[in-house]
XYZ file of C-alpha atoms in Angstrom:
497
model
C 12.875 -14.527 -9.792
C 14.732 -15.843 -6.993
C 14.076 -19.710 -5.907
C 12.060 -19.926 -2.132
C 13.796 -20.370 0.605
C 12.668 -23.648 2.617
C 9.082 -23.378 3.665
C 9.270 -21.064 7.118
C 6.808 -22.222 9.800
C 5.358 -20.369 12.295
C 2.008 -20.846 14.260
C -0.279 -18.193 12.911
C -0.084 -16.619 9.361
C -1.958 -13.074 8.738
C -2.732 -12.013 5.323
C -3.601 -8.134 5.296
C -2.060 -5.307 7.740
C -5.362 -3.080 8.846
C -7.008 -2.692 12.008
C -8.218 -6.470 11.626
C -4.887 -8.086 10.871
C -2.472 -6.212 12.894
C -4.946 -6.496 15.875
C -5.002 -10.238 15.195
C -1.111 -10.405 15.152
C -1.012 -8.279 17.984
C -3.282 -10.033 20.428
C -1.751 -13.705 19.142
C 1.457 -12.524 19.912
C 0.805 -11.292 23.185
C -0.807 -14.597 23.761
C 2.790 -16.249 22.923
C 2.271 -17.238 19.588
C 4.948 -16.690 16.524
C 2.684 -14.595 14.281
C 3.797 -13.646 10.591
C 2.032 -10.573 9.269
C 2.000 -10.029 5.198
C 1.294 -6.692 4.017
C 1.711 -5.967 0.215
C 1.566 -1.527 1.092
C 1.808 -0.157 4.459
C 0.377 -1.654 7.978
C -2.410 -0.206 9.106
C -4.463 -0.270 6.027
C -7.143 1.690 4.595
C -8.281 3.456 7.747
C -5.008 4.550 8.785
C -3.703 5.956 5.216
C -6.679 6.743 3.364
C -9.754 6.316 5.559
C -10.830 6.556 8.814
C -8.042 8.696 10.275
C -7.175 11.057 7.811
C -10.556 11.981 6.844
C -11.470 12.881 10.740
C -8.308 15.050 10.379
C -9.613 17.002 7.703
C -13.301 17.017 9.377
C -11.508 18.472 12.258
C -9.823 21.101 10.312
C -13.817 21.621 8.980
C -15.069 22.434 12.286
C -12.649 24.714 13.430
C -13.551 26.271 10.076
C -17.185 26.047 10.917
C -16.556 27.736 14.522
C -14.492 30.781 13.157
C -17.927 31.442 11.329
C -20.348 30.554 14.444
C -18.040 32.453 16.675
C -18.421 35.797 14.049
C -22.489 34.826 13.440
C -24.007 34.285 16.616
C -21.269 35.147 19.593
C -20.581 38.454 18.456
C -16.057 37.630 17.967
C -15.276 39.841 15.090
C -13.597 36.553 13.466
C -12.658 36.026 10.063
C -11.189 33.699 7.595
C -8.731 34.828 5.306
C -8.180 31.492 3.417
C -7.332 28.276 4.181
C -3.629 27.056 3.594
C -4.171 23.722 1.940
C -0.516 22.647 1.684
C -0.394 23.595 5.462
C -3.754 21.653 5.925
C -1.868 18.496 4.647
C 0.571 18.392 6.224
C -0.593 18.541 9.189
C -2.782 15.863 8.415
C 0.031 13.453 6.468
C 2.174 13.963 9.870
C -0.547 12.747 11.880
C -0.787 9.411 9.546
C 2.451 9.016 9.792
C 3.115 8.843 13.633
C 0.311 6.622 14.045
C 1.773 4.723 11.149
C 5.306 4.416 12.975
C 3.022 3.428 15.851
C 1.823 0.617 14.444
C 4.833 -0.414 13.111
C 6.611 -0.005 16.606
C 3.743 -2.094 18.556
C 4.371 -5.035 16.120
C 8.166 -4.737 16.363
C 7.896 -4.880 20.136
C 5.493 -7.718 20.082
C 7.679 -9.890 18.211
C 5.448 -10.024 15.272
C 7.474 -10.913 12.005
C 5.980 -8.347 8.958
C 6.846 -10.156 5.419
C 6.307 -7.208 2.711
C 4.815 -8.700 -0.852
C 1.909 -10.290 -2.101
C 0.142 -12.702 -0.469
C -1.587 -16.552 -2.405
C -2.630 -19.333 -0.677
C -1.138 -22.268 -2.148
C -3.275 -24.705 0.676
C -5.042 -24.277 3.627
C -2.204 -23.744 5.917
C 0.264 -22.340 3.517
C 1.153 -19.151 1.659
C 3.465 -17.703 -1.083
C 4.623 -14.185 -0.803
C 5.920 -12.626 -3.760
C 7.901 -9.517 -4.447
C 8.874 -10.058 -1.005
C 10.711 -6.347 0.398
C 13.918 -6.158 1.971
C 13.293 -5.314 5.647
C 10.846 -8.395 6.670
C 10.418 -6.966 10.243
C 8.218 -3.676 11.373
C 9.564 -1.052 11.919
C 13.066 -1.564 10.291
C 14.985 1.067 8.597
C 16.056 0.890 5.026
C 19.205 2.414 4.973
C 21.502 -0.110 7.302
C 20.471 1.796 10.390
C 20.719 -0.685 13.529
C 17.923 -3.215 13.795
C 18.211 -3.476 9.562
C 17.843 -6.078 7.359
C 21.719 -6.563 5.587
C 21.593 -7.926 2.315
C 18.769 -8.832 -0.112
C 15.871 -11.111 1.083
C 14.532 -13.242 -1.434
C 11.566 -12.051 -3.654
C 9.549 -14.971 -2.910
C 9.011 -16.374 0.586
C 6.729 -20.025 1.356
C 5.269 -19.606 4.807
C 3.179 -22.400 6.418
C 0.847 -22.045 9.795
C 0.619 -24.586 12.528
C -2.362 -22.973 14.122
C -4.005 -21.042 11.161
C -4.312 -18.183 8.598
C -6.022 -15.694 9.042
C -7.398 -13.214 5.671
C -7.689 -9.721 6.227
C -7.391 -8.590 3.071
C -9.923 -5.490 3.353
C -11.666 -3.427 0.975
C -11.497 -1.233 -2.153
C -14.635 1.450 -3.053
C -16.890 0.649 -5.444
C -17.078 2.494 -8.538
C -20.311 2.605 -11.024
C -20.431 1.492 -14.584
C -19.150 4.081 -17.493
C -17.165 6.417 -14.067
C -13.393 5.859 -14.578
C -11.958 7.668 -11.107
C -9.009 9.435 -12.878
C -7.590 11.042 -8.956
C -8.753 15.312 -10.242
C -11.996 15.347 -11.656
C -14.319 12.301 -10.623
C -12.692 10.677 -7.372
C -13.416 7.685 -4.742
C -13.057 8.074 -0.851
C -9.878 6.460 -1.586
C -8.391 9.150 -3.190
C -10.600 12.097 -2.597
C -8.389 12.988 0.262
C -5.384 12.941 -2.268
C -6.912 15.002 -4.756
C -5.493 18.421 -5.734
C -6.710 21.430 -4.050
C -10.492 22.313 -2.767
C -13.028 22.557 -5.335
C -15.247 24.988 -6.021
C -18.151 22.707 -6.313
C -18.862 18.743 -5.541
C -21.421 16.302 -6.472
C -21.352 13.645 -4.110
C -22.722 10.362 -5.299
C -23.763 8.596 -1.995
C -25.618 9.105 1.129
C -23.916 6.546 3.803
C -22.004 7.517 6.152
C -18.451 8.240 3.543
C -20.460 10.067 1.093
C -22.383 12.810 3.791
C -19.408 12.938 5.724
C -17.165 14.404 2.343
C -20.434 16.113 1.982
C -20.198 17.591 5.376
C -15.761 18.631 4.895
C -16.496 20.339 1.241
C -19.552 22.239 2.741
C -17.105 23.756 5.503
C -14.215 24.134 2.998
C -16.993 26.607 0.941
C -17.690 24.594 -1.697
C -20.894 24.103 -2.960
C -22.502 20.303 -2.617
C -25.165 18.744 -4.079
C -25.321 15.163 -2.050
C -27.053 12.630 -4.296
C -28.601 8.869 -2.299
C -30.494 6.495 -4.497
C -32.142 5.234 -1.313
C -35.205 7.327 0.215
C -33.125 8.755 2.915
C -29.540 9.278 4.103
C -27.927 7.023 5.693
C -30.376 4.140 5.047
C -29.052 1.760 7.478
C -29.720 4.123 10.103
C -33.122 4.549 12.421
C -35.436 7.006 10.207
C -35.579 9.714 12.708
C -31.460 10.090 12.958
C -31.886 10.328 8.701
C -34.361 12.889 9.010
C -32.414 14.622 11.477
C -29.283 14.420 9.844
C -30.583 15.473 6.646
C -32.147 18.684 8.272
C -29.074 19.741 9.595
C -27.116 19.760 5.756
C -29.458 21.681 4.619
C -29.448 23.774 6.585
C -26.052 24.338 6.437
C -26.608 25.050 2.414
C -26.088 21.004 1.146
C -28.218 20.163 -1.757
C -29.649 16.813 -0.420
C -31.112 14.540 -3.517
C -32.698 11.440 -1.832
C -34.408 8.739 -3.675
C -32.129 10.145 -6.308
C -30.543 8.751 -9.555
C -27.271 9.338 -11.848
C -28.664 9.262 -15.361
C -25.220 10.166 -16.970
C -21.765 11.973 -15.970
C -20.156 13.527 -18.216
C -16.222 14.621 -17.718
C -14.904 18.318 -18.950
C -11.549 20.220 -18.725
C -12.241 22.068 -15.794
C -15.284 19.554 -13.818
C -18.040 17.300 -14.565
C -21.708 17.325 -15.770
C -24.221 14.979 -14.528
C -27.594 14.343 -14.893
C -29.244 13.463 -12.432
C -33.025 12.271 -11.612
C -34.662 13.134 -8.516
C -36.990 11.756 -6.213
C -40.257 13.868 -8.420
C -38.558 12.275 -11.483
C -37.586 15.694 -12.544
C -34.251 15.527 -14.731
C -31.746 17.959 -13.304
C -27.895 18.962 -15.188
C -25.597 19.235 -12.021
C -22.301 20.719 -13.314
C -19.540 20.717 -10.568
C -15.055 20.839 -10.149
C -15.023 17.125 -8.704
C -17.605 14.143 -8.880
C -16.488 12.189 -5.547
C -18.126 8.986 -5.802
C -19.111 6.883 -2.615
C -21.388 4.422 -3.179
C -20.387 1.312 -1.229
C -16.991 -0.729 -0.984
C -16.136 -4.606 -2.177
C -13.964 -7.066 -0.456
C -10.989 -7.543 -2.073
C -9.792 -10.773 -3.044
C -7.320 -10.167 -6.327
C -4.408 -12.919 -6.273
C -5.355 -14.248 -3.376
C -6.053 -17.881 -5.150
C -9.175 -18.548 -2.349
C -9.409 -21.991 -4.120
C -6.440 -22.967 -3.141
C -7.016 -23.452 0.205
C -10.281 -24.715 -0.780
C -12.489 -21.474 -0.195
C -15.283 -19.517 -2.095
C -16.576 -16.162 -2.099
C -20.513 -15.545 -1.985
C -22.077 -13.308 -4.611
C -20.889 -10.134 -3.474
C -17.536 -11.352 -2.724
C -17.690 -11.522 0.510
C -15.594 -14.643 2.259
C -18.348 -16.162 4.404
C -17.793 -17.588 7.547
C -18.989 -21.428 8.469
C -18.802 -20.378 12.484
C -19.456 -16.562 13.468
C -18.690 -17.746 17.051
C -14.873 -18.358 15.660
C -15.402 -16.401 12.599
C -14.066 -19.611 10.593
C -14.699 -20.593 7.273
C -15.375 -23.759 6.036
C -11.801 -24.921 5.761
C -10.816 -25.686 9.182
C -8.064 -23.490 10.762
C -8.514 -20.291 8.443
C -10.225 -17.389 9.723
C -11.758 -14.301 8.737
C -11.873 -10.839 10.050
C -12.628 -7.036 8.535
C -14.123 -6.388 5.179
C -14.100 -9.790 3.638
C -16.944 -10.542 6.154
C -20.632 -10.205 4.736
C -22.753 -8.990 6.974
C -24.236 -9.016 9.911
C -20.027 -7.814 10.404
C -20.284 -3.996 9.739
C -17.140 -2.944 7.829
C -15.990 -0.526 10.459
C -12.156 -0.479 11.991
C -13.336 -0.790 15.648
C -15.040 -3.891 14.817
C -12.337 -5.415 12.784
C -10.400 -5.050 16.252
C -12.737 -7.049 18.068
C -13.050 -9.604 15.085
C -9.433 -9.451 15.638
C -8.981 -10.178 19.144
C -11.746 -12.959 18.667
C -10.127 -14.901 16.152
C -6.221 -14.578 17.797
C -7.648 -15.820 21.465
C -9.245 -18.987 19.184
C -6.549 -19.322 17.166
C -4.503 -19.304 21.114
C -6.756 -21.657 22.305
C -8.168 -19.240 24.885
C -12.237 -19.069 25.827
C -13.886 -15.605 23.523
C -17.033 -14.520 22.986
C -17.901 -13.810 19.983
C -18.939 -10.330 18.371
C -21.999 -8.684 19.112
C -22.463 -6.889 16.366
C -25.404 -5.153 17.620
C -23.757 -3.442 20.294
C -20.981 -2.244 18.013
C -21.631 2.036 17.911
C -21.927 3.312 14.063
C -20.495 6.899 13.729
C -21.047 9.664 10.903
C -18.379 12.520 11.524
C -20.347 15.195 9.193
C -21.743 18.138 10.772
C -23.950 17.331 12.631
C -22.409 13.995 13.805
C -24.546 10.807 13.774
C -24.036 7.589 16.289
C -25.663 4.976 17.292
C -25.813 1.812 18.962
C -28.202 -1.364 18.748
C -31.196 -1.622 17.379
C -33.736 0.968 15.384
C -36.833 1.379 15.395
C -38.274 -0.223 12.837
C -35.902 -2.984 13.499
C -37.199 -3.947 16.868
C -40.537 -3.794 15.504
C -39.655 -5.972 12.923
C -38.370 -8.629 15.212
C -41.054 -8.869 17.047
C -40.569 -6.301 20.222
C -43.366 -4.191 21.828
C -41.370 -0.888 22.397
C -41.349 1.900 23.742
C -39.304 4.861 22.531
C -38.875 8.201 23.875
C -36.843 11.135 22.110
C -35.416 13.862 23.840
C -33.823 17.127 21.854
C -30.136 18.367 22.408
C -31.623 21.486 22.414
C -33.901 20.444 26.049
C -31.071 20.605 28.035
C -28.438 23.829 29.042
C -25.590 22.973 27.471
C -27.504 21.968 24.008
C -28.532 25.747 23.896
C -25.146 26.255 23.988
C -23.923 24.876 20.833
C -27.057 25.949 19.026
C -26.834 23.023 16.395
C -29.854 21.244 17.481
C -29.967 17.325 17.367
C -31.958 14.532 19.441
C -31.569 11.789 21.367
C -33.752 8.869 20.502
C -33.764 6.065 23.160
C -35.879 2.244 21.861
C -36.654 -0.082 24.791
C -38.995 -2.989 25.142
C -42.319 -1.779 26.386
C -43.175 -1.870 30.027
C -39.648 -0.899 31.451
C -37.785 -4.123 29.407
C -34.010 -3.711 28.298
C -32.733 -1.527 26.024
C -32.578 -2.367 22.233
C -31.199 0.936 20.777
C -29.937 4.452 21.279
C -29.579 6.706 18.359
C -27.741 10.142 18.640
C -27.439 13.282 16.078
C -25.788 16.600 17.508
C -22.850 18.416 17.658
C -19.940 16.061 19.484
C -22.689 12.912 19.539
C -19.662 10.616 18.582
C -18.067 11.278 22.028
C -21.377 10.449 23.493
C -22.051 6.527 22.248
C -19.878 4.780 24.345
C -22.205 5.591 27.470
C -25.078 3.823 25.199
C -22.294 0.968 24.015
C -22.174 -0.396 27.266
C -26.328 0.142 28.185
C -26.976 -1.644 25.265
C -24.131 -4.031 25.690
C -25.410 -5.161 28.786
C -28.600 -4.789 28.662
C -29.195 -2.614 30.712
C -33.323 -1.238 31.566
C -34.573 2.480 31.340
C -34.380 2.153 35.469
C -30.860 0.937 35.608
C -29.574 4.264 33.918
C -31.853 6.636 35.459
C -30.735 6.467 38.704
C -26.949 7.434 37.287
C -25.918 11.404 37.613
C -25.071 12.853 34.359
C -22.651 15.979 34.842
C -24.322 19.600 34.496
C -24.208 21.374 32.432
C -23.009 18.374 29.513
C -24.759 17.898 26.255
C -25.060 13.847 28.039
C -27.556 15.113 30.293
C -30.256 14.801 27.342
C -28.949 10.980 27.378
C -29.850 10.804 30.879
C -32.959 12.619 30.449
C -34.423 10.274 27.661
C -33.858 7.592 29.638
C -35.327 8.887 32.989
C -38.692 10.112 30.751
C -38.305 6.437 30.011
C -38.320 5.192 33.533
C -40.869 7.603 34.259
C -38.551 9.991 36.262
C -38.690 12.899 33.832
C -37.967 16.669 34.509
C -38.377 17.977 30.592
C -40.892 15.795 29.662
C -41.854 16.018 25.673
């Protein structure tokens, strides 16, 4: 190994290149500071190359799937499906990854931030070792002596100290269950289901958040035959009860086996699938044999080399790096920050909140006045069909915190343009009694994820039943059951339930 350089010293270290940390370099560098970015893979991080973005790729190719067989079923267009071209399907989907990829890369290049390839360890609370350190320390910089370049070797190991801070943004890995070893063809995490060879047959899904029902939802379109399987009492548990019961309703109707309050007993792997058993909610023992076990239960932070003690930091229980000050999101060791996965809770694991952790912690970091992360007006999306989003609070969770509410629920199917699309779906609106703000809106429907950011910003700002119900939704739109819960609400109502 090659001996460090001297110690290079910039103003804000960044440990991890997804949504959180480039968005933290980003912002800090707009806001003049000389950012360092260490990625050990590719900027951009889960979502962009395994997650978020190539999964709603492949749901889109689902749903134009799903329409060739509406528009044959119930609009009378002698449609058909010969097959689907899955190397064609790819593709497509790998070139969208990689523009946004070269995006990323281009935005940090322009910004001035300085990428350092290798693995990141703290070696003190304002200094890191990089190791295995990649020729070509700046984004977007060609390999092959192109202008722009990196000539000759850089040195395998780099010392980098922060004037300002670090910031960890290390992200997250999926969880896996005792006595499953994912081997990338038969039994498979969200990581790498995407990666897997070919569409299969059949799929037992083990998992009923929002990863596990949307996979659910792609294989379903794809033809395959699902059996989801949630050890919780419902589908996405996190989610108000109503947008679960909904959701659920619509898989099976579109042919999903749906196993909540459901158990894996044992999983056996074969030559050509897997064979589970599986306990159900009656405490019936059922054999599930299926091509591919995908297996979705949950991610952990990840935290693997990163030598946390160090710099004089600890991980809770769960692994989880937990912040002292959520208004800053810093930990306990003054001038290192957190954003993304490594956060516990109430921080939701989601890329558009990672961006807004990020922008919070570079403006601190910059010295400039933030306000920290509402995590409660931060929209949650399932992409299955039918979509899920929501915003706020549910429910039960305003009850449990002590508001008086009143709720009002209003079906896609009550306005024009619901009819339409024929998928059913709801709008669920929860509001302090007596015409008080509003503490939650919860969505399931065809194209629902398109339709949160109106309730974002009532929730955001929160707004009253009143204060929306004088606003015009467009006719005919599917939002115009939005507006209608709302002016039920305020006591305005034209399709009153």
């Amino acid at each position: 190994m090659n001996t460090p350089q001297a110690v290079d010293t910039t103003d804000v270290i960044v440990v991890g290149g997804g949504t959180g940390g480039y968005s933290t370099a980003l912002r800090a560098a707009a806001l003049g500071l000389d950012v360092v970015l260490v990625e050990r893979d590719k900027v951009g991080g889960t979502c962009l190359h395994r997650g978020c973005i190539p999964s709603k790729a492949m749901l889109h190719a689902a749903e134009l799937v799903d329409g060739i067989a509406e528009a044959r079923e119930r609009w009378g267009v002698k449609a058909t499906l010969d097959s689907v071209d899955w190397a064609a399907l790819v593709a497509t989907r790998d070139d969208i990854v990689t523009r946004n990829h070269r995006g990323v890369e281009g935005h940090l290049a322009h910004a001035g931030v300085r990428v350092v390839r290798g693995s990141a360890r703290l070696t003190g609370p304002r200094s890191v070792r990089v190791e295995g350190v990649q020729e070509g320390a700046r984004a977007g910089v060609r390999q092959d002596g192109a202008p722009g370049a990196s000539r000759g070797a850089a040195p395998d190991v780099r010392d980098l100290s922060a004037r300002r801070g670090i910031v960890l943004a290390t992200g997250s890995r999926p969880r896996t269950l005792p006595g499953l070893t994912p081997d990338g063809r038969r039994v498979v995490t969200s990581d790498d289901a995407l990666f897997a060879p070919g569409l299969p047959a059949s799929v037992l899904v083990l998992g009923g958040g929002a990863i596990g029902v949307e996979y659910a939802s792609f294989h379903r379109s794809m033809g395959a035959q699902v059996t989801l399987v949630e050890a919780a009492d419902r589908l996405v548990p996190l989610e108000d009860a109503d947008v679960s019961r909904h959701l659920t309703r619509g898989l099976k109707k579109r042919g999903i086996d749906v196993q909540a309050g459901a158990r894996l007993l044992d999983a056996e792997v074969l030559d050509d699938g897997v064979r589970a058993q599986v306990r159900t909610a009656r405490g019936e023992v059922r054999t599930v044999e299926a091509e591919r076990l995908l297996v979705a239960v949950g991610r952990v932070p990840v935290t693997d080399g990163l030598d946390l003690a160090a710099a004089g930091l600890t991980t809770d229980e769960r692994g989880f790096v937990v912040p002292a000050d959520w208004r800053r999101l810093e930990t306990a060791v003054p001038g290192v920050h957190v954003v993304g996965d490594l956060l516990p809770p109430p921080s939701l694991g989601l890329a558009h909140a990672s961006f807004a952790e990020g922008l919070l912690v570079a403006e601190t970091l910059a010295g400039v006045a933030s306000l920290p992360v509402d995590y409660a007006a931060v929209p949650r999306v399932t992409y299955s069909s039918p979509q899920t989003a929501a915003v706020g609070l549910s429910e039960a969770e305003a009850r449990a915190r002590g508001h008086e509410v009143a709720v009002n629920s209003m079906p896609l199917t009550a306005v024009a343009k619901g009819m339409v699309h024929g998928q059913g779906g709801t709008v669920k609106v929860v509001a302090e009694a007596g015409g008080g703000q509003v503490l939650g809106v919860h969505l399931v429907g065809p194209h629902v994820s398109e339709m949160i950011a109106e309730s974002q910003l009532i929730v955001g700002w929160d707004a009253q039943p009143d204060d929306v119900a004088r606003h015009v939704h467009a006719h005919p739109t599917l939002s115009e059951a939005v507006g209608e819960a709302f002016l039920t609400l305020a006591g305005r109502g034209l399709h009153q339930q």
